[in-house]
Short mmCIF file of C-alpha atoms and ligand atoms in Angstrom, two decimals:
data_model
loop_
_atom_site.label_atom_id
_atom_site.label_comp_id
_atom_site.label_asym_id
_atom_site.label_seq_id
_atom_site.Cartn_x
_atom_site.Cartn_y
_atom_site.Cartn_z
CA UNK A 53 2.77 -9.23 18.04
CA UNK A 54 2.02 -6.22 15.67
CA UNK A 55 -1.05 -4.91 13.87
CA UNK A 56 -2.33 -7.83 12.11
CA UNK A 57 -5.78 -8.26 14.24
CA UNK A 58 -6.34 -4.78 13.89
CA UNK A 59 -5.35 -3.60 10.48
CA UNK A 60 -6.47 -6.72 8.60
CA UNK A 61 -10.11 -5.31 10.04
CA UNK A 62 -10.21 -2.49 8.93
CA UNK A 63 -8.71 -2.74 5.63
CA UNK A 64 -10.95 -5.85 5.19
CA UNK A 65 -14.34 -3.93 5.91
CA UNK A 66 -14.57 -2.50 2.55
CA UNK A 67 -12.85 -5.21 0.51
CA UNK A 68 -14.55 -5.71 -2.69
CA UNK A 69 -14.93 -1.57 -3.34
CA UNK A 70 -10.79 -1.53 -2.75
CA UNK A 71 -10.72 -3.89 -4.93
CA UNK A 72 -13.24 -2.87 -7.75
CA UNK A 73 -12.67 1.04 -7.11
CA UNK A 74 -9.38 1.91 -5.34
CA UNK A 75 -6.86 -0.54 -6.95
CA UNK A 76 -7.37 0.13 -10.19
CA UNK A 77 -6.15 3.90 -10.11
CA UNK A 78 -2.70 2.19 -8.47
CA UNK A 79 -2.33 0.08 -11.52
CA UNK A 80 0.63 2.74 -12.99
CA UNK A 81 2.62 3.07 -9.16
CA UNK A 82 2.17 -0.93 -9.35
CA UNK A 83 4.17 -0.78 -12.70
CA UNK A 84 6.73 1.69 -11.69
CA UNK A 85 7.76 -0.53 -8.31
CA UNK A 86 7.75 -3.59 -10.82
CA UNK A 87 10.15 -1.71 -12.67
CA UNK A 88 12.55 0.10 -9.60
CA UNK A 89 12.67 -3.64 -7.88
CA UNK A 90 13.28 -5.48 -11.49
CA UNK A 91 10.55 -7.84 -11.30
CA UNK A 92 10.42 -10.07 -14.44
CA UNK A 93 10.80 -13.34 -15.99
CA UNK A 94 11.40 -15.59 -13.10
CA UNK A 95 12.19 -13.65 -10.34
CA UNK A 96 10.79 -14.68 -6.80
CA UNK A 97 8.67 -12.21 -5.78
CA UNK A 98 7.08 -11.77 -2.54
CA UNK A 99 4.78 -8.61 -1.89
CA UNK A 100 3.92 -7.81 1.80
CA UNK A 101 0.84 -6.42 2.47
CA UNK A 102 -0.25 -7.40 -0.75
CA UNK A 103 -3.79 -5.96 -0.12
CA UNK A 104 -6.56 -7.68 -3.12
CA UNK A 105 -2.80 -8.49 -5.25
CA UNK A 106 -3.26 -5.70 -7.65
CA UNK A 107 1.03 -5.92 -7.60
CA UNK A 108 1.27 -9.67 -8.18
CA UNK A 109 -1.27 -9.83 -10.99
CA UNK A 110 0.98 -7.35 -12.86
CA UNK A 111 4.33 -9.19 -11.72
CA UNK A 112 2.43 -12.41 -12.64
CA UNK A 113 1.75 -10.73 -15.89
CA UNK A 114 5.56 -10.59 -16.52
CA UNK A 115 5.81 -14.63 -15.41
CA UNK A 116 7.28 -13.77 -11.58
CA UNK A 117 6.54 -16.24 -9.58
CA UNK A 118 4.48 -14.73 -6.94
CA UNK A 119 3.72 -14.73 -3.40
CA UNK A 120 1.95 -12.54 -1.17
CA UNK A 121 0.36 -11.65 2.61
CA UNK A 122 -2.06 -9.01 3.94
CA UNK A 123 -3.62 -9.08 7.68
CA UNK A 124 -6.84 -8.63 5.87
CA UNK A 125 -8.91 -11.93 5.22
CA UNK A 126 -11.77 -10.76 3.11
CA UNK A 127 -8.57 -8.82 0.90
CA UNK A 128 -6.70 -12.08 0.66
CA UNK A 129 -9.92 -13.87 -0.39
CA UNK A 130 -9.77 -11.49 -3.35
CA UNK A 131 -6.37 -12.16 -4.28
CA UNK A 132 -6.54 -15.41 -3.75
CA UNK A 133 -8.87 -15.88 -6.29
CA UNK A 134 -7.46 -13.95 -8.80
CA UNK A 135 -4.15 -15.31 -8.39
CA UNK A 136 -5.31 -19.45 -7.59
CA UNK A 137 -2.81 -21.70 -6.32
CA UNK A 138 -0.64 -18.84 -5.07
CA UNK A 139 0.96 -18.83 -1.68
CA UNK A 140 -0.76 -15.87 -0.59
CA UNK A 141 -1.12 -15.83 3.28
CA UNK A 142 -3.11 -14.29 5.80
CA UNK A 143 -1.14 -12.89 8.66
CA UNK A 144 1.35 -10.72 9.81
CA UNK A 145 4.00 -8.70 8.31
CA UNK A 146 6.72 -8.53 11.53
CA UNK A 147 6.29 -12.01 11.59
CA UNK A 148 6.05 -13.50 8.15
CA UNK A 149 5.04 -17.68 7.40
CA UNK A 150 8.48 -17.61 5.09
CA UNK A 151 11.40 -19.34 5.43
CA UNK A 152 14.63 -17.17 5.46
CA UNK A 153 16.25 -16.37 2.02
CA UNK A 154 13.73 -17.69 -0.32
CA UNK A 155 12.95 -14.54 -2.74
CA UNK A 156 14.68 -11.98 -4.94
CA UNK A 157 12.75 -9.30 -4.33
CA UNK A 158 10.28 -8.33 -1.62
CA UNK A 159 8.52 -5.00 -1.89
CA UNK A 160 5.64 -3.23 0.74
CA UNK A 161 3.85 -0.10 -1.38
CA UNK A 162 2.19 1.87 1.28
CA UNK A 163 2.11 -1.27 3.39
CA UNK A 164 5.47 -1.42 5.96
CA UNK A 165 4.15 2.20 7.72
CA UNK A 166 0.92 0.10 9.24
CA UNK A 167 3.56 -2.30 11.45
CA UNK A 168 3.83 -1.66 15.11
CA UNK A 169 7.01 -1.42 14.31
CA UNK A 170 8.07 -0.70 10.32
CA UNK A 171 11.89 -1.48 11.44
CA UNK A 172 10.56 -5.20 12.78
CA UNK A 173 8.67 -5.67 9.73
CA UNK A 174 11.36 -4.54 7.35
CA UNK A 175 13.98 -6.64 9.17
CA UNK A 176 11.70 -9.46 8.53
CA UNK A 177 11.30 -8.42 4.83
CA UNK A 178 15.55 -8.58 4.77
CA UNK A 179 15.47 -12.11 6.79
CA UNK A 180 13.34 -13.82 3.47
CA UNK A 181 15.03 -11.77 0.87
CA UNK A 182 18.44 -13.62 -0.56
CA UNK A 183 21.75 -11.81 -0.38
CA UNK A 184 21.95 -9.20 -2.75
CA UNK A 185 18.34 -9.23 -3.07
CA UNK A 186 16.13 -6.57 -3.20
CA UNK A 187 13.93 -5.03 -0.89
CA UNK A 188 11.81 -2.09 -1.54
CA UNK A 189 9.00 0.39 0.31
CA UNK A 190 7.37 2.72 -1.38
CA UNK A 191 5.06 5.65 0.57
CA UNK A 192 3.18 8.33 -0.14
CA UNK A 193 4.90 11.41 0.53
CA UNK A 194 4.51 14.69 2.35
CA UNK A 195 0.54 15.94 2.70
CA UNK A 196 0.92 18.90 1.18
CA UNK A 197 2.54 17.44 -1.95
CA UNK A 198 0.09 14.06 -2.24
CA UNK A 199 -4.00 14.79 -3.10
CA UNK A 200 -4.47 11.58 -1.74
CA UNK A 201 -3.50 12.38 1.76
CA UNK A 202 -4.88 15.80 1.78
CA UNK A 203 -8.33 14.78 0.68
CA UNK A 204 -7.96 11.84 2.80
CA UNK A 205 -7.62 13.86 6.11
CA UNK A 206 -8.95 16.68 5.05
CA UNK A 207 -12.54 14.93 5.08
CA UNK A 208 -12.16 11.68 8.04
CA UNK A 209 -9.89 13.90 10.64
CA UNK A 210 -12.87 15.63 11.88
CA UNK A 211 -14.77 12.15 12.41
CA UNK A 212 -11.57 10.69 14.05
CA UNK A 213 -10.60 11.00 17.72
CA UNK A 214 -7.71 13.69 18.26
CA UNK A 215 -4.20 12.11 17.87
CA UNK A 216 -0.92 13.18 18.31
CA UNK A 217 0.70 10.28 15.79
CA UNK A 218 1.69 13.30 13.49
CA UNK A 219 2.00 12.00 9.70
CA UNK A 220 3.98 9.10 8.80
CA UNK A 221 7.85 9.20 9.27
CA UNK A 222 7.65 7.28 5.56
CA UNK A 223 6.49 10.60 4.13
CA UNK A 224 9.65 12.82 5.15
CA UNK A 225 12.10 12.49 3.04
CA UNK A 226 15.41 10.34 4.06
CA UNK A 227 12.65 8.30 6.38
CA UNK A 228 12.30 5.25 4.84
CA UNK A 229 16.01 5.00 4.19
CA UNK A 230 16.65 5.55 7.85
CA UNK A 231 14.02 2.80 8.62
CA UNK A 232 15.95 0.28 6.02
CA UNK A 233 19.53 1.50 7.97
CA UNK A 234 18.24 0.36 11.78
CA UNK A 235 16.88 -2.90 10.20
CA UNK A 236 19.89 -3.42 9.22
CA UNK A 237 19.47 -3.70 5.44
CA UNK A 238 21.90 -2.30 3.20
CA UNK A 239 21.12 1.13 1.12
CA UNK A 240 20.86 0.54 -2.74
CA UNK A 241 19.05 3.67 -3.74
CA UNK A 242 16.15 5.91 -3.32
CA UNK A 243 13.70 8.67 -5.32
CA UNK A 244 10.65 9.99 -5.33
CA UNK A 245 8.12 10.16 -8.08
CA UNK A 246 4.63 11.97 -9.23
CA UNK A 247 1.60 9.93 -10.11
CA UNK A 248 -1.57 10.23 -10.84
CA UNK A 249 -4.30 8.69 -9.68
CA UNK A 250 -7.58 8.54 -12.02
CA UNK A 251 -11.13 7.26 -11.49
CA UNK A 252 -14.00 6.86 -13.79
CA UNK A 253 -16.78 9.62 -11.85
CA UNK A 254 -17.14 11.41 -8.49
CA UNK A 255 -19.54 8.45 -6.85
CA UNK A 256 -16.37 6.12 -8.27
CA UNK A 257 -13.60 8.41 -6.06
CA UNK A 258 -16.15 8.34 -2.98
CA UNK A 259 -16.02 4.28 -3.10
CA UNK A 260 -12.36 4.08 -3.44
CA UNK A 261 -11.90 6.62 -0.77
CA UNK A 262 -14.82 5.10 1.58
CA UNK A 263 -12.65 1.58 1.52
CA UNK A 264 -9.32 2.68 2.97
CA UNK A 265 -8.38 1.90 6.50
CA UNK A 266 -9.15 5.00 7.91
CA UNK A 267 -12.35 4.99 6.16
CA UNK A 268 -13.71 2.20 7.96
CA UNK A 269 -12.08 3.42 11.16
CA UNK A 270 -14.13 6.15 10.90
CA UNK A 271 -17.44 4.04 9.40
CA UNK A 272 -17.11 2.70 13.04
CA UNK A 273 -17.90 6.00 14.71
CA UNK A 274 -19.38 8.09 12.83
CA UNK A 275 -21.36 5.92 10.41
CA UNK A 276 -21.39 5.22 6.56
CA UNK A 277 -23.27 8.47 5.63
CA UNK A 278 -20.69 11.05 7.83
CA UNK A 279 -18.11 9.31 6.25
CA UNK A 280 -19.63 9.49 2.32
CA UNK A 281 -20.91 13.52 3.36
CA UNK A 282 -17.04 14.16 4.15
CA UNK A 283 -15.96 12.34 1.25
CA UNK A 284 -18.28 14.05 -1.76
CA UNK A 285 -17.31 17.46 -1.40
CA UNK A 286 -13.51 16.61 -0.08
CA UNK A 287 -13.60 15.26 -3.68
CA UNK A 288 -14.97 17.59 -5.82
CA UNK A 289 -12.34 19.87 -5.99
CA UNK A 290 -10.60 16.86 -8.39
CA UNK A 291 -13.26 16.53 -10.77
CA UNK A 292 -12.02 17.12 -14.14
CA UNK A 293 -14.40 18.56 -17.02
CA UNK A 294 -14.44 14.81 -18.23
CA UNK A 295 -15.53 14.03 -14.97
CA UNK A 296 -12.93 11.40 -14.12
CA UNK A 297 -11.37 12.21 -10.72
CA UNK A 298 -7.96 12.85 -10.61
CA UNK A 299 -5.39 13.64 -7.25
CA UNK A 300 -1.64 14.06 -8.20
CA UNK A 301 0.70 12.46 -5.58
CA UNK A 302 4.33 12.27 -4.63
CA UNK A 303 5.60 9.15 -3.55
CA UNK A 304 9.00 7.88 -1.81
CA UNK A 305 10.31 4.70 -2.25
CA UNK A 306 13.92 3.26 -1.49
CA UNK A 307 15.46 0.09 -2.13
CA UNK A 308 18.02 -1.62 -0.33
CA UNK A 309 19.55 -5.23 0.30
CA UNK A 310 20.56 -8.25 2.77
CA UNK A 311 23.41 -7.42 4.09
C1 SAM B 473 -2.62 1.00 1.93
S1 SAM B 473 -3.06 -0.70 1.86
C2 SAM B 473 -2.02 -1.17 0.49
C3 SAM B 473 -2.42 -2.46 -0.15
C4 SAM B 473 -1.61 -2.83 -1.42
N1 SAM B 473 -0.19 -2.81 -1.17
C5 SAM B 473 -1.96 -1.90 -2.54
O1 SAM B 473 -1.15 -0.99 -2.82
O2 SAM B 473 -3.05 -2.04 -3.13
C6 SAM B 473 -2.16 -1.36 3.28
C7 SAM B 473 -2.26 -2.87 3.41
O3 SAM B 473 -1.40 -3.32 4.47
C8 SAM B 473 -2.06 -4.35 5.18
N2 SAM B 473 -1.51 -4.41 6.55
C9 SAM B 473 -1.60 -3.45 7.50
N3 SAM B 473 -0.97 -3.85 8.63
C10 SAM B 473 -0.48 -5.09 8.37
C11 SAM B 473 0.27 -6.03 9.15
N4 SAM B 473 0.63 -5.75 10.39
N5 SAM B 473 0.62 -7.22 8.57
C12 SAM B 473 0.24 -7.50 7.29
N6 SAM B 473 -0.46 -6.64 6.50
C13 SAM B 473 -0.82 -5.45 7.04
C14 SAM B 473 -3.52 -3.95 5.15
O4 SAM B 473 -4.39 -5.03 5.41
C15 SAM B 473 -3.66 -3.36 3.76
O5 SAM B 473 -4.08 -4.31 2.81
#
């Protein structure tokens, strides 16, 4: 079942620059789901595809009590030992190793899109969620409006085999909230929001960018120095005369409940 075996590869092949490089820069769109799904004091919190935790040490920050899985091992190493003594599980996010009803909110931020099938894995989000609970998936938006995805493709597509997937049906807008509807969760609300995301230098961006998914997808055919020569200059248009990197980005996000 699903895309465990095969995303928890790639996103694992790069682990410790996702976690050192990437994650950081997500630290304010961490925040801002905290604060859309009401995390605080208390709350059971589970966060699917949870990636090195960069969510739960935040919502551990504000005494949650946390639990989290990614399909990627060398990921949930990471979080693991930042967050010890955590259930955080390895495995699969259509088919999740918790019992039904057992959290107040569940969130995926860019995480439910990577299922076989998102409408499985948000059904199974609803299933461990209590009633009137909250669920929430966030997603980068529309390429044209998110740096991230422009500089993204812009650089791997040409070291990627042709493919017709098309972008994400997360990224239109209304598509998460028609995802949430056939898995039978009830609407709450949705919105959309601009952030930024900021690292320290140009080789900084390349390392962040070099860990994604994709990245390593194409690391696997092309090699580590295709994928760092379309990186570079697919970043340097971001540079800032500080020389931080910085890529503005719309995101989506909706939030619904058990019904
Ligand atoms: C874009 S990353 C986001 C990670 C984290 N939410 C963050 O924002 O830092 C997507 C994550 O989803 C995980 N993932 C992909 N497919 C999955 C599946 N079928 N089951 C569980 N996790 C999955 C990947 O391993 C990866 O860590």
């Amino acid at each position: 079942v699903g895309t465990a075996g095969a995303q928890g590869k790639l996103w694992g092949a790069s682990a410790e620059d996702w976690s050192e490089f990437q994650e950081p820069a997500w630290v304010p769109v961490f925040e801002r789901v905290l604060d859309l799904a009401g995390v605080g004091e208390g709350t059971r919190y589970l966060d699917i595809g949870c990636g090195a935790g960069g969510a739960l040490l935040r919502a551990a920050e504000r005494n949650a009590e946390i639990a989290g899985i990614d399909a990627a091992e060398a990921l949930v190493e990471i979080a693991r030992r930042r967050l010890p003594g955590r259930p955080i599980e390895l495995g699969e996010m259509e088919e999740l190793p918790f019992p039904d009803r057992g959290f107040d909110v569940v969130t995926g931020i860019n995480a439910f899109q990577f299922a076989g099938d998102p409408v499985v894995a948000l059904r199974e989000a609803g299933r461990v969620c209590r009633h009137g609970g909250t669920v929430l998936a966030l997603a980068w938006g529309e390429r044209e409006k998110c740096e991230l995805m422009k500089a993204t493709f812009g650089a791997l597509s040409p070291l990627l085999p042709p493919s017709n997937d098309g972008p994400s049906p997360f990224a239109r807008p209304g598509g998460i909230e028609d995802a949430m509807r056939s898995a039978g969760l009830g609407r709450r609300d949705s919105g959309a929001f601009e952030a930024s995301l900021a690292y320290a230098d140009h080789a900084s961006a390349v390392r962040a960018f070099g860990s994604s998914g994709i990245a390593n997808r194409a690391r696997q055919l092309a090699g580590d120095r295709a994928v760092r020569d379309a990186l570079g200059p697919a970043l340097q248009p971001y540079v800032q005369p500080d020389g931080r990197v910085v890529l503005s980005n719309h995101f989506r996000w909706a939030v619904a409940t058990p019904v």
